[in-house]
Short mmCIF file of C-alpha atoms in Angstrom, two decimals:
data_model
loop_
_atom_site.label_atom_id
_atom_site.label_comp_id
_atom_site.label_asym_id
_atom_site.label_seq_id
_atom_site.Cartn_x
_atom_site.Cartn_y
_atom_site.Cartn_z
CA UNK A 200 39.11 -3.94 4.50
CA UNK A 201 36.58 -6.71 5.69
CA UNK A 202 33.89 -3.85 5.68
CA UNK A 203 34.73 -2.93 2.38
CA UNK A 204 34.68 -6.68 1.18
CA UNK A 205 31.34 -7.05 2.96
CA UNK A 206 29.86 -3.61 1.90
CA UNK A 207 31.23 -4.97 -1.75
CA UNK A 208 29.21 -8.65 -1.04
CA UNK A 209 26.36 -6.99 0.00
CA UNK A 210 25.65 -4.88 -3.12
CA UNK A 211 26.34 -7.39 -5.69
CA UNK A 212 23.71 -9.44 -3.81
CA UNK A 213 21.29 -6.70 -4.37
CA UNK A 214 22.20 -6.20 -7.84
CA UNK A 215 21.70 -9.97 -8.49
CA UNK A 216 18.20 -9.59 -6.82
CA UNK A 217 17.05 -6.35 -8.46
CA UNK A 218 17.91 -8.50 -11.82
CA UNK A 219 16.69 -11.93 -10.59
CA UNK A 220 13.30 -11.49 -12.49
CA UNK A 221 14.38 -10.25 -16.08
CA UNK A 222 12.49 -11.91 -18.27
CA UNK A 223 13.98 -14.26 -20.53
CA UNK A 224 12.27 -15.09 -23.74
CA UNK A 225 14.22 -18.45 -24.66
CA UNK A 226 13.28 -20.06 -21.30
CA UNK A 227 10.03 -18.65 -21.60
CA UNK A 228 9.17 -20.36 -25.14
CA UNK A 229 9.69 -23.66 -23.01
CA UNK A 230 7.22 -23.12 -20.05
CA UNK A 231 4.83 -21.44 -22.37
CA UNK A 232 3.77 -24.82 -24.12
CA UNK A 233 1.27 -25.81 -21.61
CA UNK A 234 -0.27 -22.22 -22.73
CA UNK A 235 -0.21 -22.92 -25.91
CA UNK A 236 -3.50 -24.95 -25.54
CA UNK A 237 -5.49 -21.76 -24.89
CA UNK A 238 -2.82 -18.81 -26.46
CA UNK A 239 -1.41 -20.40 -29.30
CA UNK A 240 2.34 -20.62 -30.06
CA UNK A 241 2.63 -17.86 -30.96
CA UNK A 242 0.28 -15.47 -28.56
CA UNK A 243 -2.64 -16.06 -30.87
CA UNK A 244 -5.93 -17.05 -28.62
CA UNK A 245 -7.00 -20.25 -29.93
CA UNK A 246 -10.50 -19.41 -28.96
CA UNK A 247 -12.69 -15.90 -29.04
CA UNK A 248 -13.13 -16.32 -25.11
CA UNK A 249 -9.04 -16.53 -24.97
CA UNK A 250 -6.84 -13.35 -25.11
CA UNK A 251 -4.19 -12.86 -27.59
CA UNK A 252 -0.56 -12.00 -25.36
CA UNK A 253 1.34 -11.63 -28.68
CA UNK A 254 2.83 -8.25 -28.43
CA UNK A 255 1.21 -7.68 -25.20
CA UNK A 256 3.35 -5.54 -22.70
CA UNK A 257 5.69 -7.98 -20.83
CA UNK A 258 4.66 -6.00 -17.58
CA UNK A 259 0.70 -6.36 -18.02
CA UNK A 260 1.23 -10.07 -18.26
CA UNK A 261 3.43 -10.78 -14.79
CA UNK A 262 0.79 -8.10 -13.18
CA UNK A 263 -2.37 -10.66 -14.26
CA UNK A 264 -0.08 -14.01 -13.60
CA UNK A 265 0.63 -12.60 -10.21
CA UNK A 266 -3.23 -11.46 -9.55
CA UNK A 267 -4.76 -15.08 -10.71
CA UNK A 268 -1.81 -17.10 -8.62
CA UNK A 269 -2.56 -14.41 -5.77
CA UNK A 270 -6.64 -15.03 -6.09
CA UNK A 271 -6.97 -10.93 -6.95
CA UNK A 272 -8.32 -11.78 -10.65
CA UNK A 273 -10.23 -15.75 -9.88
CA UNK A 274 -10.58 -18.00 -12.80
CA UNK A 275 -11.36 -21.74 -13.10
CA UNK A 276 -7.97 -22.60 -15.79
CA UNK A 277 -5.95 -19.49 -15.02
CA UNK A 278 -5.81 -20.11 -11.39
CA UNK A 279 -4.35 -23.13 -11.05
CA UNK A 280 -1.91 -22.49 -14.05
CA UNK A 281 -0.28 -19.70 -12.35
CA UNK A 282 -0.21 -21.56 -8.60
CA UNK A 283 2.32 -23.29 -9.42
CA UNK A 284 4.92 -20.38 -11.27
CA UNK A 285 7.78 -18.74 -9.36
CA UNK A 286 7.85 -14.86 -10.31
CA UNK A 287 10.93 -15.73 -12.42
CA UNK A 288 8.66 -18.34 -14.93
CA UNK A 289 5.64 -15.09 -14.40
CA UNK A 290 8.86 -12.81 -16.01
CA UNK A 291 10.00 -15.50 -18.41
CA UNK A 292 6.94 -16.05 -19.80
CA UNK A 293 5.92 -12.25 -20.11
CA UNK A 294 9.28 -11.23 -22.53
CA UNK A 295 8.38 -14.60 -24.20
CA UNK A 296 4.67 -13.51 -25.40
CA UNK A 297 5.51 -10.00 -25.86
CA UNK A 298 8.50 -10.14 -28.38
CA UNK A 299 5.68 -11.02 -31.01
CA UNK A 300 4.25 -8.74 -32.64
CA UNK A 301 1.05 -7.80 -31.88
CA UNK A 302 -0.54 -10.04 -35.10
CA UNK A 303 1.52 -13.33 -33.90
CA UNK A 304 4.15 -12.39 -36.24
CA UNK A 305 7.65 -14.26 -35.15
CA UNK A 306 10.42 -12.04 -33.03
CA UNK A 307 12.93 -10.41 -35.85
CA UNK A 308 15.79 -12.45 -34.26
CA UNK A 309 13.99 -15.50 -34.10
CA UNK A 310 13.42 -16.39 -37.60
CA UNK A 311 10.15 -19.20 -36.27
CA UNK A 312 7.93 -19.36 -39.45
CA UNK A 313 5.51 -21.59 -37.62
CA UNK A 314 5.19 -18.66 -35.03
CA UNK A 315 3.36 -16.77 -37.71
CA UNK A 316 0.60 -18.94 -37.62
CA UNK A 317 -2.86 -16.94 -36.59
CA UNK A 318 -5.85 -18.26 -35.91
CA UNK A 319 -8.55 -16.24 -37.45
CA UNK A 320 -11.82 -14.98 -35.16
CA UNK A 321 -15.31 -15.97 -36.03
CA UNK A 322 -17.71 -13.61 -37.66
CA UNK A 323 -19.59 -12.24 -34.80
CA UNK A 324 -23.39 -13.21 -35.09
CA UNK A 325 -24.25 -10.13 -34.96
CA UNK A 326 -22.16 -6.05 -36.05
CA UNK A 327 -23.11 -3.73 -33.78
CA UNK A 328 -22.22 -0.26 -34.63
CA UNK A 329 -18.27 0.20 -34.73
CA UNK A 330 -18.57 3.96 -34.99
CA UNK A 331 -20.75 3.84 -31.94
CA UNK A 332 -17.88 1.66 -30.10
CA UNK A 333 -15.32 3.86 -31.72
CA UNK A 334 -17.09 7.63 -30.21
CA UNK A 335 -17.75 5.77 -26.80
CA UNK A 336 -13.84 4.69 -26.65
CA UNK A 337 -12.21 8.26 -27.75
CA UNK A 338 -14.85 10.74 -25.75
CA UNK A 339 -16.90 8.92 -23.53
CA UNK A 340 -20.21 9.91 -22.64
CA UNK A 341 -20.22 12.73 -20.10
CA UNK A 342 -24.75 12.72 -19.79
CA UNK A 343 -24.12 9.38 -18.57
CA UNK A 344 -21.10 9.25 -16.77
CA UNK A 345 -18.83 7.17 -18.99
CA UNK A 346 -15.07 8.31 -19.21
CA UNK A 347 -13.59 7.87 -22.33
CA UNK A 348 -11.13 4.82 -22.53
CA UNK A 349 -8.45 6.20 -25.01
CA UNK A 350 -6.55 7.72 -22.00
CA UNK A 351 -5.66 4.76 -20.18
CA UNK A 352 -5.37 2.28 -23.26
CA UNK A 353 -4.31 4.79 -26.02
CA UNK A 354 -5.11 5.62 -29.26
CA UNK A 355 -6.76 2.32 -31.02
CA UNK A 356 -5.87 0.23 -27.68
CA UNK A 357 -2.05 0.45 -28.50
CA UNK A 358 -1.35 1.61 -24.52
CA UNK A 359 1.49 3.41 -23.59
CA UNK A 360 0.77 3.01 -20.08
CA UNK A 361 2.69 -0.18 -18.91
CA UNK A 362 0.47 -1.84 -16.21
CA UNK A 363 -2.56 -1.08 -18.74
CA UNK A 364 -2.89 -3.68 -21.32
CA UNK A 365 -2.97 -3.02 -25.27
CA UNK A 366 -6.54 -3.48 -26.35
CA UNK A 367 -5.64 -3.40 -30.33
CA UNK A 368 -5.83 -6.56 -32.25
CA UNK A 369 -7.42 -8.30 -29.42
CA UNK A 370 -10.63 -10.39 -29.90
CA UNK A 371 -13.36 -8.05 -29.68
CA UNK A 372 -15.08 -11.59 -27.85
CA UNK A 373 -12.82 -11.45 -25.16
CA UNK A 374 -12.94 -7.80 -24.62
CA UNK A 375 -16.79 -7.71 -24.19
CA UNK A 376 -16.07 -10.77 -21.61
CA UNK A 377 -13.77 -8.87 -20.11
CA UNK A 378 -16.19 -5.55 -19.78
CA UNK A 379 -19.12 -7.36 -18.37
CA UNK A 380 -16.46 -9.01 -15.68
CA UNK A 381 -16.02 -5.79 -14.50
CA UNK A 382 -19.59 -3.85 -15.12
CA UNK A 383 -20.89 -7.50 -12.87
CA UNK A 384 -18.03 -7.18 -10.38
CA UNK A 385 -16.48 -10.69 -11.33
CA UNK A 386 -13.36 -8.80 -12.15
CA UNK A 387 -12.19 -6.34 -9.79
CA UNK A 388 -10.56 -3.00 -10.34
CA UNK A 389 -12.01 0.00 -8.68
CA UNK A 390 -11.47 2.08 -11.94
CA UNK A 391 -12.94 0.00 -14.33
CA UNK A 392 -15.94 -0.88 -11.92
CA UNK A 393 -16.55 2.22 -12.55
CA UNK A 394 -16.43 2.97 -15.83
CA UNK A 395 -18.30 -0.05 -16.72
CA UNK A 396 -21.09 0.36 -14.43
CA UNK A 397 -22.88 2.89 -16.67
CA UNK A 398 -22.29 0.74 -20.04
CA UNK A 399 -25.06 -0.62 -21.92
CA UNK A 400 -25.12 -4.33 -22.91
CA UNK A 401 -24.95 -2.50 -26.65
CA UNK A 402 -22.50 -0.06 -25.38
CA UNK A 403 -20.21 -3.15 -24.81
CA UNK A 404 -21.24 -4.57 -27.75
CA UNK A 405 -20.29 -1.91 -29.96
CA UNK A 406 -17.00 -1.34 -28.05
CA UNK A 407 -15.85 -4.99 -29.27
CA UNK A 408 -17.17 -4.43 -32.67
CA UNK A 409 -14.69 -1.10 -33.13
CA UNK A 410 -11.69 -3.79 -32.00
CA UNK A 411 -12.88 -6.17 -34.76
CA UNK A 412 -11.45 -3.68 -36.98
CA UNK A 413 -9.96 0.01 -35.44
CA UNK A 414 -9.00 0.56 -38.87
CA UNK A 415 -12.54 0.53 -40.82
CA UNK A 416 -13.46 3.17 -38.77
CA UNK A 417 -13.06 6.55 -39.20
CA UNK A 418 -13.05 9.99 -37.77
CA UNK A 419 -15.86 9.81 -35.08
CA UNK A 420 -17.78 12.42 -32.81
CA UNK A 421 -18.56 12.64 -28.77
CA UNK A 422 -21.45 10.34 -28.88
CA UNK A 423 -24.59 12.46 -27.57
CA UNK A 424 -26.50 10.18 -25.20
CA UNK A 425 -29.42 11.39 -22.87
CA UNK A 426 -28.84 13.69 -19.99
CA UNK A 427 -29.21 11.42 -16.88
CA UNK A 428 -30.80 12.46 -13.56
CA UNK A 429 -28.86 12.69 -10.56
CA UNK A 430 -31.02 11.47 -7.27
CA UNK A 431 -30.29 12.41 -4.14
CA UNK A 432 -30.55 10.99 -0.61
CA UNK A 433 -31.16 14.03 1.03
CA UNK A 434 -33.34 16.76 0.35
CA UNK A 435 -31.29 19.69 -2.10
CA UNK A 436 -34.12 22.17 -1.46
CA UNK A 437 -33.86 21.84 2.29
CA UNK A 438 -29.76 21.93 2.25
CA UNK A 439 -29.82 25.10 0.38
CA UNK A 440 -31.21 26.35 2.69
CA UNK A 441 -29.28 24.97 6.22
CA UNK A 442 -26.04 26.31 4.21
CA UNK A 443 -26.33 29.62 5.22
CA UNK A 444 -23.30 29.35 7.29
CA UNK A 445 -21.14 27.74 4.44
CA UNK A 446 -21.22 30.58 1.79
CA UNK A 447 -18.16 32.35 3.59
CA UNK A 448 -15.75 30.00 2.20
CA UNK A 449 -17.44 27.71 -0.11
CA UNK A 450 -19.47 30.01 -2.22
CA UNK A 451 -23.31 30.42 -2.38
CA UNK A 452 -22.71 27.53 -5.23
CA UNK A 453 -20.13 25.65 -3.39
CA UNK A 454 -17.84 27.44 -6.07
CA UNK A 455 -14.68 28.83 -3.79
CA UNK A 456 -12.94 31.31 -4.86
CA UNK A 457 -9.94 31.16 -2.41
CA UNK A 458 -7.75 28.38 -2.99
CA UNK A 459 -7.44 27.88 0.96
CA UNK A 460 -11.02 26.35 0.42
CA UNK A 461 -12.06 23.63 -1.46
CA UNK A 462 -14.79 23.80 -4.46
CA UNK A 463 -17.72 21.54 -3.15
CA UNK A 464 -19.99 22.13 -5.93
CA UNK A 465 -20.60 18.55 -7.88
CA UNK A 466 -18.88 16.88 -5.10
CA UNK A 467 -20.39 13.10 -4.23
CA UNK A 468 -22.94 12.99 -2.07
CA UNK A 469 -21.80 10.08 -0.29
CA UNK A 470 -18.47 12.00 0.64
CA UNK A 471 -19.73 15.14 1.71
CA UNK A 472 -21.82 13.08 4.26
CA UNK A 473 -18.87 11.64 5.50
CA UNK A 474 -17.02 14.60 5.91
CA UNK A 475 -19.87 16.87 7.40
CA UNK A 476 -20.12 13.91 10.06
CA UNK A 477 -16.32 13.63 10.85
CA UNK A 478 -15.98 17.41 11.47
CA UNK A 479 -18.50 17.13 13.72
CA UNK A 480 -17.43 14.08 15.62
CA UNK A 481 -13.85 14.88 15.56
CA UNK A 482 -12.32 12.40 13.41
CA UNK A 483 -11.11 14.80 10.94
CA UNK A 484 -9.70 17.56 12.84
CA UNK A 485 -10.83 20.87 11.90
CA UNK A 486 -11.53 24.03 14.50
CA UNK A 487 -13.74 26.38 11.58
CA UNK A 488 -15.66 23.16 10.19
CA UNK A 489 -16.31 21.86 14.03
CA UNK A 490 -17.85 24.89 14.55
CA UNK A 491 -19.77 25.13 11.49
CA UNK A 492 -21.42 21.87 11.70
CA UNK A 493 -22.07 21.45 15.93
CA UNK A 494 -25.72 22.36 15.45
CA UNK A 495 -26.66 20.34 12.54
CA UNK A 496 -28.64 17.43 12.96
CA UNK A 497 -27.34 14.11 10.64
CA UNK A 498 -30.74 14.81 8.59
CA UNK A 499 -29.08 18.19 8.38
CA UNK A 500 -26.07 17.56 6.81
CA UNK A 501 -27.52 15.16 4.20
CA UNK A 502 -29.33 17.71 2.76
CA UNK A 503 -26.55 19.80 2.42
CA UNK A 504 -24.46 17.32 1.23
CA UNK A 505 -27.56 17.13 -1.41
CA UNK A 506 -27.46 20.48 -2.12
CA UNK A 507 -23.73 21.19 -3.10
CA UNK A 508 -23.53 17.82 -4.84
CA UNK A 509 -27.08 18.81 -7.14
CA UNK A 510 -24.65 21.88 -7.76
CA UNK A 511 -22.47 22.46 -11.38
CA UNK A 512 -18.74 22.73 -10.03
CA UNK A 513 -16.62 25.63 -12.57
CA UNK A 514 -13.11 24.23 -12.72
CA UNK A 515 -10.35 25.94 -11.74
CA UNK A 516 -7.85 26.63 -15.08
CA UNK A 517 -4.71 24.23 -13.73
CA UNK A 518 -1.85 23.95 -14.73
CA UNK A 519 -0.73 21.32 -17.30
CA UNK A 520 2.31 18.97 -15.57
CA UNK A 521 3.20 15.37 -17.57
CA UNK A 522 5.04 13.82 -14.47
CA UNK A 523 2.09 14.71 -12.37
CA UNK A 524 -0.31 12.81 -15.14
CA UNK A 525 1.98 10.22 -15.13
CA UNK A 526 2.31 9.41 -12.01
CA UNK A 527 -2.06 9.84 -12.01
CA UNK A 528 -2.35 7.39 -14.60
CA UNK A 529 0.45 4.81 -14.06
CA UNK A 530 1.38 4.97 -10.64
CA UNK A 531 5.34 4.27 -9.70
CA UNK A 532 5.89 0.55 -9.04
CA UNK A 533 8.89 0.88 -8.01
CA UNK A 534 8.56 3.35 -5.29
CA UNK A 535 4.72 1.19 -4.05
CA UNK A 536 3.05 4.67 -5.26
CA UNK A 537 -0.28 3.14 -6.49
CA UNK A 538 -2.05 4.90 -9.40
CA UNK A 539 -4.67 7.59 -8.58
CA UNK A 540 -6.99 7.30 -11.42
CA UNK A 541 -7.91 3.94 -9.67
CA UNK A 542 -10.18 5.35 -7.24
CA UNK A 543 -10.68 8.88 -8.69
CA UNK A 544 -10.91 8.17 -12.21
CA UNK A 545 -9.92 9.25 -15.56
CA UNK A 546 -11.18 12.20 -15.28
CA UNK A 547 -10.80 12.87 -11.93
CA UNK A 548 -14.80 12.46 -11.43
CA UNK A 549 -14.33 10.09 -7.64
CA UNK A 550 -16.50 7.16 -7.03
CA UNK A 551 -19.19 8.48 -5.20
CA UNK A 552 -20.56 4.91 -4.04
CA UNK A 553 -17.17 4.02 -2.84
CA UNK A 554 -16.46 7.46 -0.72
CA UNK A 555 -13.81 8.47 -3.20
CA UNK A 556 -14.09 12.44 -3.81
CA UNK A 557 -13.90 14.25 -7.38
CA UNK A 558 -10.12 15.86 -7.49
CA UNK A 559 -10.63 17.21 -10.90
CA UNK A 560 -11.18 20.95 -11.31
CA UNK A 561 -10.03 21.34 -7.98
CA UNK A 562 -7.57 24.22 -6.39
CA UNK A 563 -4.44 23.14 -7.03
CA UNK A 564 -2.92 24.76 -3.33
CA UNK A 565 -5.77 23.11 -2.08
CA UNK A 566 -5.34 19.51 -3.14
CA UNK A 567 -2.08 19.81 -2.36
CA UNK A 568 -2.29 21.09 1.34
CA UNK A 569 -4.86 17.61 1.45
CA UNK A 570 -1.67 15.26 -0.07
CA UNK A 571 0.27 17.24 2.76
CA UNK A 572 -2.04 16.70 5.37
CA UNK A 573 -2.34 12.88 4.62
CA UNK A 574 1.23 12.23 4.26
CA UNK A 575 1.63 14.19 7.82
CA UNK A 576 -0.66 12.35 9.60
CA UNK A 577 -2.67 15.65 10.08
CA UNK A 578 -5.55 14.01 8.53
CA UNK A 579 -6.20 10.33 8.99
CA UNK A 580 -10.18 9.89 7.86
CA UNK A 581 -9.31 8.29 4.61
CA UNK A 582 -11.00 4.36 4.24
CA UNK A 583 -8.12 2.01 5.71
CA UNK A 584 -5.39 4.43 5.71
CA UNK A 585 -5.44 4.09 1.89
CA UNK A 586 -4.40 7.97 1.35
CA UNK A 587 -1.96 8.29 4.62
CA UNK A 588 0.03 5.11 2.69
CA UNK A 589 0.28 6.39 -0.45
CA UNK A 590 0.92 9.85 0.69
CA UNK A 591 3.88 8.55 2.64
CA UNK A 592 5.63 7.60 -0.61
CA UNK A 593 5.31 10.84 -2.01
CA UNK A 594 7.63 13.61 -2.48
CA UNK A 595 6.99 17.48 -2.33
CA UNK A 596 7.95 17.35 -6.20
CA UNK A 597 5.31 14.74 -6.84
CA UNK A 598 3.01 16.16 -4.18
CA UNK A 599 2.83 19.67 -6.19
CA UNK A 600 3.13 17.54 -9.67
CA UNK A 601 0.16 15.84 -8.90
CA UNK A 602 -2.06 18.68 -7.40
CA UNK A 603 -1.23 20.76 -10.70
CA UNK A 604 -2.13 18.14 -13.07
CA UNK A 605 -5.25 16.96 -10.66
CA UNK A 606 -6.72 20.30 -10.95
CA UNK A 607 -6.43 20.35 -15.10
CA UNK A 608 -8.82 17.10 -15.37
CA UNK A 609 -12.36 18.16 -15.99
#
């Protein structure tokens, strides 16, 4: 009986902490007056550099309180307003801001006239081209590297991704802040470092212009920007030719047609390198690959790692699977499964600079063998154990989810 009692005690106490942070708006509306300063009342930014949280998702919010009390996201007011808040005023606050409505409008059950109150954003001194903004958002720009942004933050900024903030009705000031944060690297997020880096100071300008007003614009095409140059550290011509011995498995074109092989073609540079060199040395663990790359020199494998990069990868057709794009795109917070697209991007492209490989296009059976591998222990080359973590936390079901949908991104 005492077991059971215990056994009894013992749940309840994890029930009470799995519920300890829900949000609760009423207590919120009292701690959020010193952010009223900055946010308004009501959610409203006060100021073009200041966000608007009305409407905002309740879980974006705790994620940014948590990263400026944490130092992750560093700014001079932010910082020390959020030292100071238990995760329980981060949650209260969050279902506070986001029962508005996205314009500042008051809570249904609320009834708070004075919430309504907006405060309306300057005339920018300049309009840059919304449609540009608009075409930049929806399709990118593949010539120059830019995914689009509609994935992540959804059609007009209205996200449906919860730890990816709405962007719609938000001052087009603070956006553009917000963007050349992250293009500079004063903001960090390994996706959006990304996608930024490539962005124009009118390419950022135009995005903030189309979030003026998502609704004056209409139906827009894939911008068409100029075809950009890829440069290589190692010499293409000269790889082409050292990868004699590669063709077997990967292809003449680093195109493989046998799903026990992965395509290389359009792979980073930067990670072929790598891998070339950790076959040889041993720290990936691979008896065919050893072999294949004990008489090359490190000049050697640059250039080949030139030469399948400079070359066009043909994706495999995959296999549409939501849960695997969901679990891509968003992650699962409560399982510690952080969100792929962070370091391989939208569209599954990598982050060459960082290491990161391309997974789009990819062989499903192959990707998946890698997820395996990782989880395993079997391979253990990734940059701090990043993959081998992650991996851990991941089913079969997601493991084969993921590869499926991984291998549909283009």
């Amino acid at each position: 009986m005492k077991n059971v009692l215990f056994s009894m005690v013992i749940g309840l106490g994890m029930m009470a902490q799995a519920h300890a942070f829900a949000g609760d708006a009423q207590a919120g509306k009292t701690k959020a007056a010193v952010c009223a300063a900055c946010h308004g009342s009501n959610g409203m930014g006060t100021a073009d550099t200041y966000p608007h949280l009305a409407g905002q998702h309740a879980d974006y919010i705790v994620k940014q309180l948590k990263a400026f009390k944490s130092g992750d996201r560093n700014d001079q007011l932010m910082s020390p307003m959020a030292a100071n808040l238990s995760e329980q005023d981060m949650a209260d606050l969050a279902a506070y801001f986001s029962a508005f409505g996205i314009d500042g409008s008051a809570p249904e059950e609320s009834g708070d006239a004075s919430a309504t109150q907006t405060v309306a954003a300057p005339v920018p001194e300049y309009v840059p081209n919304a449609s540009a903004g608009k075409a930049l958002y929806e399709h990118g720009d593949a010539d120059r590297g830019i995914t689009a942004c509609i994935t992540c933050h959804g059609k007009d900024g209205d996200s449906k991704v919860l730890i990816n903030p709405n962007l719609s009705n938000q001052h087009p000031e603070y956006i553009e802040k917000q963007l050349n944060n992250f293009k500079d690297n004063a903001r960090h997020n390994a996706s959006m470092n990304q996608v930024t880096a490539n962005l124009s100071t009118e390419d950022i300008a135009n995005l903030g212009a189309y979030f003026a007003d998502t609704a004056a614009v209409g139906e827009v095409k894939a911008s068409t920007g100029k075809v950009a140059v890829k440069s290589f550290v190692g010499d293409a011509k000269l790889g082409k030719a050292k990868s004699a011995t590669c063709i077997a498995c990967h292809n003449a074109d680093g195109n493989s047609t046998n799903a026990m092989y992965p395509s290389i073609a359009g792979q980073g540079e930067a990670y072929l390198f790598k891998q070339l060199k950790e076959f040889k040395s041993g720290v990936r663990d691979n008896a065919i690959m050893a072999g294949m790359v004990g008489a090359l020199s490190e000049e050697d494998m640059q250039n080949v790692a030139a030469y399948y990069a400079s070359q066009k990868l043909k994706p495999v057709v995959g296999e549409a699977d939501a849960f695997g794009k969901e679990l891509y795109v968003g992650g699962d917070a409560e399982r510690g499964i952080t969100a792929c697209i962070a370091c391989h991007s939208v569209n599954g492209g990598g982050m060459d600079s960082a290491s990161f490989p391309a997974v789009g296009g990819q062989h499903p059976g192959y990707l998946k063998a890698q997820l395996q591998a990782f989880r395993s222990g079997a391979r253990a080359n990734d940059k701090n154990g990043m993959m081998q973590d992650i991996a851990s936390k991941l089913s079969d079901a997601d493991i084969s989810a993921l590869a499926n949908y991984m291998s549909t991104l283009k």
